[in-house]
Short mmCIF file of C-alpha atoms and ligand atoms in Angstrom, two decimals:
data_model
loop_
_atom_site.label_atom_id
_atom_site.label_comp_id
_atom_site.label_asym_id
_atom_site.label_seq_id
_atom_site.Cartn_x
_atom_site.Cartn_y
_atom_site.Cartn_z
CA MET A 486 0.00 0.00 0.00
CA ILE A 487 1.45 3.34 -1.01
CA PRO A 488 0.68 5.94 1.66
CA SER A 489 -1.02 9.08 0.42
CA LYS A 490 0.94 12.28 0.76
CA THR A 491 -1.02 13.47 3.75
CA GLU A 492 -1.04 10.13 5.56
CA VAL A 493 1.05 10.01 8.73
CA PRO A 494 3.77 7.36 8.36
CA PRO A 495 3.12 4.46 10.77
CA LEU A 496 6.17 4.87 13.00
CA ALA A 497 5.23 8.50 13.63
CA ARG A 498 1.57 8.00 14.51
CA TYR A 499 0.04 9.24 17.74
CA PRO A 500 -2.15 6.77 19.74
CA GLU A 501 -5.39 8.21 18.39
CA GLU A 502 -4.11 7.86 14.83
CA TRP A 503 -3.20 4.25 15.54
CA GLU A 504 -6.68 3.63 16.92
CA LYS A 505 -8.18 4.90 13.68
CA ALA A 506 -5.76 2.88 11.60
CA VAL A 507 -6.45 -0.42 13.34
CA THR A 508 -10.22 0.04 13.39
CA SER A 509 -10.10 0.63 9.65
CA LEU A 510 -8.37 -2.76 9.46
CA GLY A 511 -11.24 -4.32 11.41
CA ALA A 512 -9.54 -4.51 14.84
CA ARG A 513 -10.68 -3.03 18.16
CA SER A 514 -9.40 0.46 18.86
CA PHE A 515 -7.60 -0.77 21.98
CA ALA A 516 -5.11 -2.56 19.75
CA GLY A 517 -4.10 0.82 18.35
CA LYS A 518 -2.88 1.93 21.76
CA GLN A 519 -0.98 -1.33 22.10
CA VAL A 520 0.77 -0.84 18.78
CA PHE A 521 1.71 2.72 19.79
CA ARG A 522 3.21 1.43 23.03
CA TRP A 523 5.21 -1.24 21.22
CA ILE A 524 6.72 1.30 18.89
CA GLN A 525 7.25 4.38 21.02
CA GLY A 526 7.42 2.82 24.49
CA ARG A 527 9.45 -0.28 23.73
CA SER A 528 11.18 0.70 20.50
CA VAL A 529 9.81 -2.31 18.63
CA MET A 530 9.48 -1.33 15.00
CA SER A 531 8.90 -4.70 13.45
CA VAL A 532 5.39 -6.17 13.62
CA ASP A 533 6.79 -9.63 14.40
CA GLY A 534 7.98 -8.35 17.75
CA MET A 535 4.52 -7.13 18.85
CA THR A 536 3.70 -10.38 20.57
CA ASP A 537 0.39 -9.49 22.20
CA ILE A 538 -1.18 -8.26 18.97
CA ALA A 539 -3.51 -10.75 17.29
CA GLY A 540 -1.89 -12.64 14.41
CA SER A 541 -4.53 -11.47 11.94
CA LEU A 542 -3.92 -7.81 12.74
CA ARG A 543 -0.18 -8.30 12.63
CA GLU A 544 -0.53 -9.75 9.16
CA LYS A 545 -2.57 -6.75 8.02
CA LEU A 546 -0.11 -4.31 9.55
CA ARG A 547 2.72 -6.05 7.78
CA GLU A 548 0.82 -5.85 4.50
CA ALA A 549 0.23 -2.15 5.15
CA GLY A 550 3.97 -1.68 5.29
CA VAL A 551 4.43 -1.18 9.04
CA GLY A 552 8.06 -1.86 9.87
CA PRO A 553 11.52 -0.34 10.23
CA VAL A 554 12.34 2.60 7.97
CA LEU A 555 16.04 2.84 8.73
CA GLU A 556 18.92 0.47 8.89
CA VAL A 557 22.26 1.06 10.48
CA ALA A 558 24.88 0.96 7.75
CA LEU A 559 27.93 1.72 9.85
CA VAL A 560 28.89 2.32 13.48
CA LYS A 561 32.01 4.21 14.40
CA THR A 562 33.05 4.28 18.02
CA SER A 563 35.31 7.04 19.28
CA THR A 564 37.97 6.51 21.90
CA ASP A 565 35.86 8.74 24.18
CA GLY A 566 32.88 6.38 23.92
CA THR A 567 30.90 8.49 21.47
CA ARG A 568 29.18 6.36 18.85
CA LYS A 569 28.28 7.61 15.44
CA LEU A 570 25.70 5.62 13.53
CA LEU A 571 25.34 6.05 9.81
CA VAL A 572 21.72 5.24 9.07
CA LYS A 573 20.33 4.44 5.67
CA MET A 574 16.77 5.22 4.65
CA LYS A 575 14.64 3.30 2.20
CA ASP A 576 15.63 5.46 -0.76
CA GLY A 577 19.29 4.88 0.04
CA ALA A 578 19.86 8.37 1.50
CA THR A 579 22.01 8.41 4.61
CA VAL A 580 22.23 10.61 7.68
CA GLU A 581 24.07 10.33 10.95
CA THR A 582 23.05 10.16 14.58
CA VAL A 583 25.45 10.31 17.50
CA LEU A 584 25.29 8.79 20.99
CA ILE A 585 27.29 10.75 23.53
CA PRO A 586 27.76 9.18 26.96
CA GLY A 587 27.92 11.60 29.87
CA THR A 588 29.27 10.94 33.29
CA THR A 589 27.14 9.74 36.14
CA GLY A 590 25.93 11.85 39.03
CA PRO A 591 26.76 15.50 39.55
CA LYS A 592 29.95 15.23 37.53
CA ARG A 593 27.88 15.35 34.39
CA PHE A 594 28.04 19.13 34.54
CA ALA A 595 31.82 19.13 34.60
CA GLU A 596 33.73 21.16 32.05
CA GLY A 597 34.41 19.24 28.93
CA ALA A 598 30.95 18.17 27.92
CA ASP A 599 30.43 18.58 24.23
CA ALA A 600 28.09 21.14 22.78
CA ALA A 601 25.28 18.70 22.13
CA SER A 602 25.17 16.99 25.48
CA ASP A 603 25.69 20.25 27.22
CA ALA A 604 22.80 22.04 25.57
CA ALA A 605 20.73 19.29 27.12
CA ALA A 606 22.58 19.21 30.43
CA ASP A 607 21.90 22.86 30.97
CA THR A 608 18.19 22.39 30.92
CA GLU A 609 18.74 19.48 33.25
CA ALA A 610 20.77 21.63 35.63
CA ASP A 611 18.03 24.19 35.71
CA ALA A 612 15.51 21.48 36.34
CA ASP A 613 17.58 20.07 39.15
CA ALA A 614 17.75 23.52 40.67
CA ALA A 615 13.99 23.49 40.72
CA ALA A 616 14.16 20.07 42.45
CA ALA A 617 11.58 18.82 40.05
CA ASP A 618 13.13 15.48 39.18
CA THR A 619 11.51 12.29 40.26
CA ASP A 620 13.43 9.87 38.11
CA GLU A 621 16.87 10.53 39.58
CA GLU A 622 16.71 7.60 41.95
CA GLU A 623 15.15 5.18 39.53
CA GLU A 624 18.05 5.73 37.20
CA GLY A 625 20.54 4.99 39.94
CA GLY A 626 24.09 5.18 38.66
CA ALA A 627 23.19 4.89 35.00
CA VAL A 628 25.44 6.63 32.54
CA ARG A 629 23.29 9.24 30.92
CA VAL A 630 23.48 9.33 27.20
CA THR A 631 22.64 12.24 24.96
CA GLN A 632 21.58 11.44 21.44
CA CYS A 633 22.06 13.92 18.65
CA ILE A 634 19.65 13.32 15.75
CA SER A 635 19.34 14.59 12.19
CA THR A 636 16.22 16.11 10.65
CA GLN A 637 17.17 16.55 7.01
CA VAL A 638 19.42 14.97 4.44
CA GLY A 639 21.91 17.80 4.02
CA CYS A 640 20.87 21.34 4.86
CA ALA A 641 19.61 24.29 2.87
CA MET A 642 21.03 26.97 5.15
CA GLY A 643 24.53 26.95 3.69
CA CYS A 644 26.56 27.94 6.77
CA VAL A 645 30.13 28.09 5.54
CA PHE A 646 31.75 26.27 8.47
CA CYS A 647 29.36 23.30 8.46
CA ALA A 648 29.71 20.06 6.52
CA SER A 649 25.94 19.66 6.17
CA GLY A 650 25.60 23.20 4.88
CA VAL A 651 28.36 22.72 2.36
CA ALA A 652 26.80 19.48 1.14
CA GLY A 653 23.54 21.32 0.39
CA PHE A 654 19.93 20.25 0.80
CA LYS A 655 18.84 16.85 -0.48
CA ARG A 656 15.48 16.29 1.19
CA HIS A 657 13.50 16.55 4.41
CA MET A 658 13.36 13.49 6.60
CA GLY A 659 9.91 12.14 7.44
CA ALA A 660 8.86 12.23 11.10
CA ASP A 661 9.10 8.42 11.06
CA GLU A 662 12.73 8.60 9.94
CA VAL A 663 13.57 11.23 12.53
CA ILE A 664 12.03 9.35 15.46
CA ALA A 665 13.35 6.00 14.22
CA GLN A 666 16.91 7.22 14.90
CA VAL A 667 16.02 7.29 18.59
CA LEU A 668 14.09 4.03 18.50
CA LEU A 669 16.90 2.07 16.93
CA ALA A 670 19.64 3.60 19.07
CA LYS A 671 18.43 1.58 22.04
CA GLU A 672 20.29 -1.40 20.62
CA TYR A 673 23.51 0.58 20.60
CA LEU A 674 23.48 1.62 24.24
CA TYR A 675 25.97 -0.18 26.46
CA PRO A 676 24.79 -1.99 29.58
CA GLY A 677 24.31 0.58 32.34
CA GLU A 678 23.56 3.40 29.94
CA ALA A 679 20.23 5.20 29.73
CA LEU A 680 19.07 7.62 27.09
CA ARG A 681 18.54 10.85 28.90
CA ASN A 682 18.62 13.73 26.43
CA VAL A 683 17.83 14.14 22.79
CA VAL A 684 19.15 17.11 20.85
CA LEU A 685 18.05 17.99 17.34
CA MET A 686 21.53 19.09 16.42
CA GLY A 687 22.59 16.62 13.78
CA MET A 688 22.36 17.13 10.08
CA GLY A 689 19.79 19.66 8.89
CA GLU A 690 17.80 22.58 10.20
CA PRO A 691 15.00 21.20 12.39
CA LEU A 692 12.79 24.26 12.06
CA HIS A 693 12.98 24.10 8.25
CA ASN A 694 11.29 20.70 8.62
CA TYR A 695 8.85 22.06 11.18
CA ASP A 696 5.99 19.54 11.09
CA ALA A 697 8.24 16.50 11.32
CA THR A 698 10.20 18.18 14.12
CA VAL A 699 7.10 18.96 16.15
CA ARG A 700 5.75 15.46 15.71
CA THR A 701 9.08 14.04 16.85
CA LEU A 702 9.08 16.27 19.93
CA ARG A 703 5.55 15.16 20.83
CA LEU A 704 6.46 11.50 20.37
CA LEU A 705 9.66 11.76 22.42
CA THR A 706 7.81 13.35 25.31
CA HIS A 707 4.62 11.28 25.08
CA PRO A 708 3.74 9.66 28.44
CA GLU A 709 3.21 6.29 26.78
CA GLY A 710 6.26 6.59 24.60
CA LEU A 711 9.85 7.27 25.67
CA HIS A 712 8.42 9.92 27.96
CA LEU A 713 11.47 12.14 27.95
CA SER A 714 11.03 15.30 29.91
CA SER A 715 10.50 18.23 27.54
CA ARG A 716 13.40 20.05 29.17
CA ARG A 717 15.67 17.20 28.10
CA VAL A 718 14.81 17.62 24.47
CA THR A 719 16.55 20.50 22.72
CA VAL A 720 16.01 22.00 19.31
CA SER A 721 18.98 23.81 17.84
CA THR A 722 18.30 26.36 15.12
CA SER A 723 20.20 28.73 12.90
CA GLY A 724 17.47 31.28 13.55
CA LEU A 725 14.29 30.73 11.55
CA VAL A 726 12.34 33.44 13.28
CA PRO A 727 8.70 32.60 12.40
CA GLU A 728 9.27 28.97 13.40
CA ILE A 729 10.98 29.93 16.68
CA ARG A 730 7.83 31.86 17.54
CA ARG A 731 5.64 28.94 16.48
CA LEU A 732 7.67 26.50 18.56
CA GLY A 733 7.35 28.78 21.57
CA GLU A 734 3.58 28.84 21.16
CA ASP A 735 3.20 25.15 20.37
CA PHE A 736 5.12 24.03 23.48
CA GLN A 737 4.72 27.08 25.72
CA GLY A 738 8.48 27.46 25.66
CA ARG A 739 9.02 24.13 27.41
CA ILE A 740 11.24 22.51 24.79
CA GLY A 741 14.92 23.37 25.18
CA LEU A 742 16.07 25.96 22.67
CA ALA A 743 19.61 26.42 21.36
CA ILE A 744 20.39 29.25 18.97
CA SER A 745 23.34 29.09 16.61
CA LEU A 746 24.39 32.72 16.77
CA HIS A 747 28.06 32.71 15.76
CA ALA A 748 28.27 36.49 15.31
CA ALA A 749 27.12 39.67 17.00
CA ASP A 750 26.64 41.88 13.96
CA ASP A 751 24.74 41.38 10.73
CA ASP A 752 27.65 41.66 8.32
CA THR A 753 29.70 39.00 10.04
CA ARG A 754 26.72 36.76 10.61
CA THR A 755 25.54 36.96 7.02
CA ARG A 756 29.02 36.03 5.82
CA LEU A 757 28.99 32.92 8.00
CA MET A 758 25.28 32.11 7.87
CA PRO A 759 23.35 33.21 4.78
CA ILE A 760 20.01 32.78 6.64
CA ASN A 761 20.87 36.01 8.45
CA LYS A 762 19.98 37.96 5.31
CA LYS A 763 16.40 36.74 5.61
CA HIS A 764 16.16 36.98 9.39
CA PRO A 765 18.64 39.58 10.62
CA LEU A 766 19.83 39.81 14.19
CA SER A 767 17.33 42.48 15.28
CA GLU A 768 14.46 40.20 14.28
CA LEU A 769 16.05 37.12 15.85
CA MET A 770 16.82 38.86 19.13
CA LYS A 771 13.27 40.19 19.33
CA ALA A 772 11.90 36.67 18.91
CA LEU A 773 14.23 35.41 21.66
CA ARG A 774 13.19 38.18 24.02
CA GLU A 775 9.56 37.27 23.37
CA TYR A 776 10.08 33.51 23.69
CA PRO A 777 7.84 32.20 26.50
CA LEU A 778 10.67 30.72 28.55
CA PRO A 779 9.53 29.08 31.80
CA PRO A 780 11.12 30.36 35.05
CA ARG A 781 14.71 29.25 35.74
CA ARG A 782 15.23 28.12 32.16
CA ARG A 783 17.78 29.56 29.81
CA ILE A 784 18.29 29.70 26.09
CA THR A 785 21.59 28.18 24.95
CA ILE A 786 23.62 30.40 22.66
CA GLU A 787 25.99 28.49 20.42
CA TYR A 788 28.98 30.48 19.20
CA THR A 789 31.36 28.62 16.92
CA LEU A 790 34.70 30.41 16.93
CA VAL A 791 36.12 30.53 13.44
CA ALA A 792 39.71 31.78 13.24
CA GLY A 793 39.91 35.31 11.95
CA LYS A 794 36.18 35.54 11.19
CA ASN A 795 34.25 36.17 14.40
CA ASP A 796 36.73 35.87 17.24
CA THR A 797 38.06 39.31 18.18
CA LEU A 798 37.63 40.66 21.69
CA GLU A 799 35.62 43.50 20.17
CA GLU A 800 33.20 40.85 18.91
CA ALA A 801 33.03 39.30 22.37
CA ARG A 802 32.06 42.71 23.79
CA LYS A 803 29.45 43.17 21.07
CA LEU A 804 28.02 39.76 21.87
CA GLY A 805 27.78 40.69 25.53
CA LYS A 806 25.80 43.79 24.60
CA LEU A 807 23.57 41.97 22.16
CA LEU A 808 22.51 39.38 24.74
CA ARG A 809 22.06 41.81 27.60
CA GLY A 810 19.05 40.98 29.75
CA LEU A 811 18.31 37.64 28.06
CA PRO A 812 18.38 34.47 30.21
CA VAL A 813 21.14 32.66 28.34
CA LYS A 814 24.16 30.50 28.74
CA ILE A 815 26.85 30.70 26.10
CA ASN A 816 28.69 27.77 24.55
CA LEU A 817 31.89 28.63 22.74
CA ILE A 818 32.82 25.94 20.25
CA PRO A 819 36.19 26.23 18.52
CA MET A 820 35.24 25.29 14.97
CA ASN A 821 35.69 21.63 14.15
CA PRO A 822 37.62 21.40 10.91
CA ILE A 823 35.72 20.10 7.91
CA GLU A 824 37.14 18.70 4.75
CA ALA A 825 35.42 21.10 2.40
CA SER A 826 36.83 24.25 3.93
CA THR A 827 40.10 25.79 5.00
CA LEU A 828 38.32 27.69 7.78
CA GLY A 829 39.55 26.55 11.14
CA PRO A 830 39.32 26.94 14.91
CA THR A 831 40.39 29.94 16.92
CA ALA A 832 43.57 29.35 18.93
CA ARG A 833 43.12 28.29 22.54
CA ASP A 834 44.46 31.47 24.17
CA ARG A 835 42.16 33.63 22.09
CA VAL A 836 39.21 31.39 22.97
CA LEU A 837 40.02 31.89 26.64
CA ALA A 838 40.30 35.65 26.21
CA PHE A 839 36.95 35.70 24.39
CA GLN A 840 35.43 33.74 27.25
CA THR A 841 36.89 36.11 29.86
CA VAL A 842 35.32 39.17 28.25
CA LEU A 843 31.93 37.51 28.52
CA THR A 844 32.32 36.02 32.00
CA ASP A 845 33.49 39.42 33.24
CA THR A 846 30.21 40.80 31.94
CA GLY A 847 28.37 38.24 34.06
CA TYR A 848 27.50 35.47 31.61
CA SER A 849 27.87 31.73 32.12
CA VAL A 850 30.22 30.77 29.34
CA PHE A 851 31.49 27.28 28.58
CA ILE A 852 34.13 26.14 26.16
CA ARG A 853 33.09 22.94 24.53
CA LYS A 854 35.58 20.30 23.70
CA ARG A 855 35.20 18.09 20.70
CA ARG A 856 33.60 14.77 21.40
CA GLY A 857 33.80 11.99 18.88
CA ASP A 858 36.23 14.02 16.83
CA ASP A 859 38.24 10.99 15.79
CA VAL A 860 35.17 9.57 14.05
CA ALA A 861 34.05 12.95 12.65
CA ALA A 862 31.03 12.95 14.94
CA ALA A 863 31.55 16.38 16.42
CA CYS A 864 29.22 19.31 15.73
CA GLY A 865 29.11 20.29 12.11
CA GLN A 866 31.11 17.32 10.89
CA LEU A 867 28.14 15.21 9.94
CA ALA A 868 28.42 14.94 6.21
CA LEU A 869 26.66 13.07 3.50
CA LEU A 870 28.67 10.03 2.72
CA GLY A 871 30.36 10.64 -0.58
CA ALA A 872 28.69 14.01 -1.13
CA LYS A 873 30.72 16.56 -2.98
CA PRO A 874 30.58 20.13 -1.75
CA LYS A 875 28.21 22.17 -3.88
CA VAL A 876 30.36 25.25 -3.64
CA ARG A 877 33.89 25.89 -2.66
CA VAL A 878 33.81 27.70 0.63
CA ASP A 879 37.37 28.76 1.05
CA ARG A 880 36.74 32.42 1.68
CA SER A 881 39.75 33.11 3.76
N1 SAH B 1099 20.84 23.44 11.93
C1 SAH B 1099 20.83 23.56 13.32
C2 SAH B 1099 21.21 22.29 14.05
C3 SAH B 1099 22.34 21.49 13.47
S1 SAH B 1099 23.95 22.21 13.54
C4 SAH B 1099 21.69 24.72 13.78
O1 SAH B 1099 22.42 25.26 12.97
O2 SAH B 1099 21.59 25.08 14.95
C5 SAH B 1099 24.37 22.00 15.26
C6 SAH B 1099 25.40 22.98 15.78
O3 SAH B 1099 26.70 22.71 15.24
C7 SAH B 1099 25.10 24.42 15.42
O4 SAH B 1099 25.30 25.27 16.52
C8 SAH B 1099 26.12 24.69 14.35
O5 SAH B 1099 26.35 26.03 14.16
C9 SAH B 1099 27.30 23.93 14.87
N2 SAH B 1099 28.33 23.68 13.87
C10 SAH B 1099 28.17 23.45 12.57
N3 SAH B 1099 29.35 23.23 11.97
C11 SAH B 1099 30.29 23.33 12.93
C12 SAH B 1099 31.70 23.17 12.94
N4 SAH B 1099 32.38 22.86 11.85
N5 SAH B 1099 32.34 23.31 14.12
C13 SAH B 1099 31.66 23.58 15.25
N6 SAH B 1099 30.34 23.72 15.31
C14 SAH B 1099 29.64 23.59 14.15
FE1 SF4 B 1100 22.41 23.79 8.49
FE2 SF4 B 1100 22.90 24.10 11.10
FE3 SF4 B 1100 24.86 23.38 9.41
FE4 SF4 B 1100 23.88 25.84 9.30
S1 SF4 B 1100 24.98 24.92 11.03
S2 SF4 B 1100 24.27 24.52 7.54
S3 SF4 B 1100 21.75 25.49 9.75
S4 SF4 B 1100 23.05 22.19 9.90
#
C-alpha cells in the first residue's frame, strides 16, 4: 500500500491515529494503543515483535507496510565512547546520529561536555535547581546518554563552516525517519547506559522541517512513549524566526532551545550564515526576548569560533551587549575542521580571552571540547557520505 501524501507514516503516529488505523483494518481500537506502546514505548518497529497483537492484525499491519524505515549501515566508536551511527533510509539516502555518553551523578556538569550533550545538560541543571526530578533515583548510577539526531538529508542553510551546509539540501526526513533514529539507538546503548537527552543538532535545520520536528518532539515526550522530559529535548536552530515563535507557542516554551548565533553583527553573521539575510539579528533577538521561557530556564547560545572571522575581543564585547538581559548560557565551540573548507578553529588562548570578556560581563560561558572528533562525529562534521561540496567555501 502506497501511503497518500497526507497520511502520517506508521512509526510517527500518535495513539489516536493508531486507533483509527487499526479500526479501519477491522480490529478493536484498543489494539491501536498497544501498537503505539510497542513502537514508542518499547522501540519495537517490526510487527513480528509485537507479541500481544492478534496474528490477523499483525498480518494486516505487515501488508500495510508497518516496519523499520532505517537500517544502520555503519557504526564508528570514538575513543571517548561516542558512537556515530550512519543510518540508511529506504531510498538509500544516509544521515548520521550520534550517541554521547555523559558521566554519572553530579559530575555530568563538569567542564568538557560537548556542545550537544551540554545544551541538554543545561536544561537538566536548571531542572535540578527546581528540584523537580523524580526519576533521579530510579536511574541509579546509570550513565546518561545524549543522542544527537538529524532532521534533514543535508541542509539548505549553507553555513560556511558546516559540513551539512556545504553538502547542500537533499530532502526533508519524514517524522518516522527522525524518530526511528532514537528508537533504533536503544540497541547501541551499552549496559548501564540510559538515554537521557535528545538534541536535534545533527544534520539539517529542524525548524525548516517544522511539522516533522514537532511530531518528533511530541512523540519523544509522550507519556506512553519514551516519555522524555521536555526540558531534556533540545532543538537547535540557525534562527528561523517565524518557526521559533511557532515553537514557543506550540510548546509554551518548554522545549529546550539552542540558537546558533556565531556572530554579534549582521555583516559577520551573514558572511557565515546566509540565513541572516532573511532573518537579521534584530528580528532574531526580538523573537528570543519574546520567547515564552519558563522560570529558571535559559536559552543556549551556540557560538562557533572561526579563526579570523568572528573571534576578536571586540566581537566578544558586542556579543555581551547583544545578549544583555536575556536568560542565556553561552557555549563557545572552537570550529571543528571540515574537509570542504580551509576555515579553522580559533587558537586556545584567544578562545580563553573571548570567554573572559563575557564572563566578566556576568555570563555563564562554557568552552566545549570536541567529542567523537576521531570519528568525525563532532558538531558540524556530519556529512553526507560521498557528497561533494556544492560550492567551494574557502573564503579566507
Ligand atoms: N541546523 C541547526 C542544528 C544542526 S547544527 C543549527 O544550525 O543550529 C548543530 C550545531 O553545530 C550548530 O550550533 C552549528 O552552528 C554547529 N556547527 C556546525 N558546523 C560546525 C563546525 N564545523 N564546528 C563547530 N560547530 C559547528
Ligand atoms: Fe544547516 Fe545548522 Fe549546518 Fe547551518 S549549522 S548549515 S543550519 S546544519
